[in-house]
Amino acid sequence: MKHSLLILSIFLFSFTFVSDNTIDRLSVKGPLKFNKSKFELAWTDKPNDIYYIQEYLPKGEKLENFNQMLTIHLFATDLEAEQAVAQKVKELAKRKQTDELCNYQVNESANGKEFIVDFILSEKKNDKIAIAEFNVYRYKQIEVGAGQKAILVYAYSKRSYGDAIIPFLKNLKTDRTDYLKEMIAAELPVIAIGKN
C-alpha cells in the first residue's frame, strides 16, 4: 500500500512533459466538456504498471502554456478514495510551506464515496509569481473490469500567467463556486483499460 501512496504523489502540479504520445489507453478519446468548452485528447502516458494519465485541451491550446485542461488520472489499485485524498492533502500541506498562494479545501459526498479537493498552486520565476493554477480534483473508487478496482481522479485545471494573474485571482473568488458545482455535476467518463 505504501507503494500505491507514493505513486499518488506523482501528480501535484500539472506541468506535462510534452511529447507526441497520444495513445488512448482508457477508452476515453473525447471530446469531453467542462466550463462551456470542449476538450480533445492531447497527451497520454502510463508511467508504471498501475498509473495511467490522459490530458485533454480545448482546440488551439498547447500543453506548454494551456489556460484550461481536463485530466484523467487512473490508479489500478484497491486503495480507497479517502486514502488517496489523505495523501493529496499531505502533499498540499507540505507545499503550502513554500508556495505563498497554495491553499486547498476538501469536500466529501453525502454517501462518503467521492471526494473533491480544490486547490491553488503557483510557480515563481525571478522571485515573481509567473504561473497561478486552480485545480478541482474529483476522487472516486471505480471498477475497471473483472472486479479490478481503481482510483479515478477527474481533474480540471485553470491557469493564468504573468500580468493576468491578479485579475485571475480576483475572479476566482466567484469562479471557484462555478467550477466546484460543475465538477460535482459532471458525468464521470466510463473507463476501460486498453492493452497499450
CSV table of C-alpha atoms in Angstrom, one decimal:
chain,number,residue,atom,x,y,z
A,1,MET,CA,0.0,0.0,0.0
A,2,LYS,CA,2.9,2.4,0.7
A,3,HIS,CA,3.9,1.9,-2.9
A,4,SER,CA,0.5,3.0,-4.1
A,5,LEU,CA,0.5,6.1,-1.9
A,6,LEU,CA,3.9,7.1,-3.3
A,7,ILE,CA,2.6,6.7,-6.8
A,8,LEU,CA,-0.3,9.0,-6.0
A,9,SER,CA,2.1,11.8,-5.1
A,10,ILE,CA,3.3,11.9,-8.7
A,11,PHE,CA,0.8,14.5,-9.9
A,12,LEU,CA,0.9,17.7,-7.8
A,13,PHE,CA,1.2,20.3,-10.5
A,14,SER,CA,0.1,19.6,-14.0
A,15,PHE,CA,3.3,20.5,-15.8
A,16,THR,CA,3.4,17.9,-18.6
A,17,PHE,CA,6.5,16.6,-20.4
A,18,VAL,CA,5.5,17.4,-23.9
A,19,SER,CA,5.6,14.6,-26.5
A,20,ASP,CA,3.6,13.2,-29.4
A,21,ASN,CA,2.3,10.4,-27.2
A,22,THR,CA,-1.5,10.2,-27.5
A,23,ILE,CA,-2.4,6.6,-27.2
A,24,ASP,CA,-5.9,6.3,-25.7
A,25,ARG,CA,-5.4,3.7,-23.0
A,26,LEU,CA,-8.6,4.3,-21.1
A,27,SER,CA,-11.2,4.3,-23.9
A,28,VAL,CA,-11.9,8.0,-23.4
A,29,LYS,CA,-10.9,9.6,-26.6
A,30,GLY,CA,-13.2,12.6,-26.1
A,31,PRO,CA,-14.2,15.3,-26.7
A,32,LEU,CA,-15.0,16.0,-23.1
A,33,LYS,CA,-17.0,19.0,-21.9
A,34,PHE,CA,-16.3,21.3,-19.0
A,35,ASN,CA,-16.6,25.1,-18.3
A,36,LYS,CA,-18.5,25.6,-21.6
A,37,SER,CA,-15.5,24.2,-23.5
A,38,LYS,CA,-14.8,21.0,-25.5
A,39,PHE,CA,-11.6,19.2,-24.6
A,40,GLU,CA,-9.8,17.0,-27.1
A,41,LEU,CA,-7.3,14.3,-26.2
A,42,ALA,CA,-3.8,15.9,-26.3
A,43,TRP,CA,-1.4,13.7,-24.4
A,44,THR,CA,-1.3,10.3,-22.6
A,45,ASP,CA,1.2,8.3,-20.6
A,46,LYS,CA,1.5,5.2,-18.5
A,47,PRO,CA,4.4,5.9,-16.1
A,48,ASN,CA,4.2,2.5,-14.5
A,49,ASP,CA,2.1,-0.7,-14.3
A,50,ILE,CA,-0.8,0.9,-12.3
A,51,TYR,CA,-0.8,4.6,-13.2
A,52,TYR,CA,-2.5,6.0,-16.4
A,53,ILE,CA,-2.8,9.7,-17.3
A,54,GLN,CA,-4.7,11.3,-20.1
A,55,GLU,CA,-4.8,15.1,-20.7
A,56,TYR,CA,-7.4,17.0,-22.8
A,57,LEU,CA,-7.2,20.6,-24.1
A,58,PRO,CA,-9.5,22.9,-25.9
A,59,LYS,CA,-8.8,23.3,-29.6
A,60,GLY,CA,-5.9,25.7,-30.2
A,61,GLU,CA,-4.3,25.3,-26.7
A,62,LYS,CA,-0.9,23.9,-26.2
A,63,LEU,CA,0.4,21.7,-23.4
A,64,GLU,CA,3.3,24.0,-22.7
A,65,ASN,CA,1.1,27.0,-21.9
A,66,PHE,CA,-2.5,26.0,-21.6
A,67,ASN,CA,-5.3,28.0,-20.0
A,68,GLN,CA,-7.6,25.1,-19.3
A,69,MET,CA,-7.1,21.4,-19.1
A,70,LEU,CA,-9.1,18.3,-18.2
A,71,THR,CA,-7.1,15.3,-16.9
A,72,ILE,CA,-7.9,11.7,-16.1
A,73,HIS,CA,-5.6,10.0,-13.6
A,74,LEU,CA,-6.3,6.4,-13.1
A,75,PHE,CA,-4.6,4.2,-10.5
A,76,ALA,CA,-5.3,0.5,-10.8
A,77,THR,CA,-5.2,-0.2,-7.1
A,78,ASP,CA,-7.6,-1.3,-4.3
A,79,LEU,CA,-6.7,1.9,-2.4
A,80,GLU,CA,-9.8,3.7,-1.2
A,81,ALA,CA,-10.6,7.2,-2.3
A,82,GLU,CA,-10.3,8.5,1.2
A,83,GLN,CA,-6.7,7.3,1.5
A,84,ALA,CA,-5.8,8.9,-1.9
A,85,VAL,CA,-7.3,12.2,-0.7
A,86,ALA,CA,-5.3,12.0,2.6
A,87,GLN,CA,-2.1,11.6,0.6
A,88,LYS,CA,-3.0,14.6,-1.6
A,89,VAL,CA,-3.8,16.8,1.5
A,90,LYS,CA,-0.4,15.8,3.0
A,91,GLU,CA,1.4,16.9,-0.2
A,92,LEU,CA,-0.5,20.2,-0.3
A,93,ALA,CA,0.2,20.9,3.3
A,94,LYS,CA,3.9,20.5,2.6
A,95,ARG,CA,3.8,22.6,-0.5
A,96,LYS,CA,2.0,25.4,1.4
A,97,GLN,CA,5.2,25.9,3.4
A,98,THR,CA,7.0,27.1,0.3
A,99,ASP,CA,4.2,28.3,-2.0
A,100,GLU,CA,2.6,31.5,-0.8
A,101,LEU,CA,-0.5,31.0,-2.9
A,102,CYS,CA,-1.1,27.4,-2.1
A,103,ASN,CA,-4.4,26.8,-0.4
A,104,TYR,CA,-6.9,23.8,-0.5
A,105,GLN,CA,-10.2,22.5,0.6
A,106,VAL,CA,-11.7,19.0,0.8
A,107,ASN,CA,-15.4,18.2,0.3
A,108,GLU,CA,-16.9,14.7,0.8
A,109,SER,CA,-20.1,13.5,-0.9
A,110,ALA,CA,-23.1,12.7,1.3
A,111,ASN,CA,-22.5,8.9,0.8
A,112,GLY,CA,-18.8,9.2,1.6
A,113,LYS,CA,-17.8,7.5,-1.6
A,114,GLU,CA,-16.5,10.6,-3.5
A,115,PHE,CA,-14.3,13.5,-2.6
A,116,ILE,CA,-13.4,16.8,-4.2
A,117,VAL,CA,-10.1,18.5,-3.5
A,118,ASP,CA,-9.8,22.0,-4.9
A,119,PHE,CA,-6.6,23.9,-4.6
A,120,ILE,CA,-4.4,26.7,-5.9
A,121,LEU,CA,-0.7,26.5,-6.7
A,122,SER,CA,1.8,28.9,-8.1
A,123,GLU,CA,5.3,28.8,-9.6
A,124,LYS,CA,7.8,31.7,-9.3
A,125,LYS,CA,10.4,32.9,-11.7
A,126,ASN,CA,12.9,35.5,-10.6
A,127,ASP,CA,11.1,35.9,-7.3
A,128,LYS,CA,7.8,36.8,-9.0
A,129,ILE,CA,4.8,34.6,-9.5
A,130,ALA,CA,4.9,33.5,-13.1
A,131,ILE,CA,2.0,30.9,-13.1
A,132,ALA,CA,-1.1,30.5,-10.9
A,133,GLU,CA,-3.1,27.4,-11.3
A,134,PHE,CA,-6.5,26.5,-9.8
A,135,ASN,CA,-7.4,22.8,-9.7
A,136,VAL,CA,-10.5,20.8,-8.9
A,137,TYR,CA,-9.8,17.0,-8.4
A,138,ARG,CA,-12.7,14.6,-8.0
A,139,TYR,CA,-11.8,11.2,-6.5
A,140,LYS,CA,-13.8,8.0,-6.8
A,141,GLN,CA,-13.1,4.4,-6.4
A,142,ILE,CA,-14.3,2.5,-9.5
A,143,GLU,CA,-14.2,-0.9,-11.1
A,144,VAL,CA,-12.4,-1.3,-14.4
A,145,GLY,CA,-13.4,-4.8,-15.3
A,146,ALA,CA,-13.1,-8.3,-13.9
A,147,GLY,CA,-13.6,-7.0,-10.4
A,148,GLN,CA,-10.5,-4.9,-10.6
A,149,LYS,CA,-10.7,-1.7,-8.5
A,150,ALA,CA,-9.1,1.6,-9.3
A,151,ILE,CA,-9.0,5.2,-8.2
A,152,LEU,CA,-10.3,7.6,-10.8
A,153,VAL,CA,-9.2,11.3,-10.4
A,154,TYR,CA,-11.1,13.5,-12.8
A,155,ALA,CA,-9.3,16.9,-12.7
A,156,TYR,CA,-9.9,20.4,-14.1
A,157,SER,CA,-7.1,22.9,-14.2
A,158,LYS,CA,-7.4,26.6,-14.9
A,159,ARG,CA,-4.2,28.6,-15.3
A,160,SER,CA,-3.0,32.2,-15.6
A,161,TYR,CA,0.3,33.7,-16.4
A,162,GLY,CA,2.2,36.9,-15.7
A,163,ASP,CA,0.2,40.2,-15.5
A,164,ALA,CA,-3.1,38.3,-15.9
A,165,ILE,CA,-2.6,36.5,-12.5
A,166,ILE,CA,-4.1,39.3,-10.3
A,167,PRO,CA,-7.4,39.5,-12.3
A,168,PHE,CA,-7.4,35.7,-12.4
A,169,LEU,CA,-7.2,35.5,-8.6
A,170,LYS,CA,-9.9,38.2,-8.1
A,171,ASN,CA,-12.3,36.4,-10.5
A,172,LEU,CA,-11.5,33.1,-8.8
A,173,LYS,CA,-13.5,34.1,-5.7
A,174,THR,CA,-16.7,33.7,-7.7
A,175,ASP,CA,-15.5,31.3,-10.4
A,176,ARG,CA,-14.4,28.7,-7.8
A,177,THR,CA,-18.0,28.0,-6.9
A,178,ASP,CA,-19.0,27.5,-10.5
A,179,TYR,CA,-16.1,25.1,-11.1
A,180,LEU,CA,-17.0,23.1,-8.0
A,181,LYS,CA,-20.7,22.9,-8.9
A,182,GLU,CA,-19.8,21.8,-12.4
A,183,MET,CA,-17.3,19.1,-11.2
A,184,ILE,CA,-19.9,17.8,-8.7
A,185,ALA,CA,-22.5,17.5,-11.5
A,186,ALA,CA,-20.1,16.2,-14.2
A,187,GLU,CA,-20.7,12.7,-15.6
A,188,LEU,CA,-17.6,10.8,-15.0
A,189,PRO,CA,-16.1,9.1,-18.1
A,190,VAL,CA,-16.5,5.4,-18.4
A,191,ILE,CA,-13.1,3.8,-18.2
A,192,ALA,CA,-11.9,0.6,-19.9
A,193,ILE,CA,-8.2,-0.1,-19.7
A,194,GLY,CA,-6.7,-0.9,-23.0
A,195,LYS,CA,-3.8,-3.3,-23.7
A,196,ASN,CA,-1.3,-0.5,-24.6
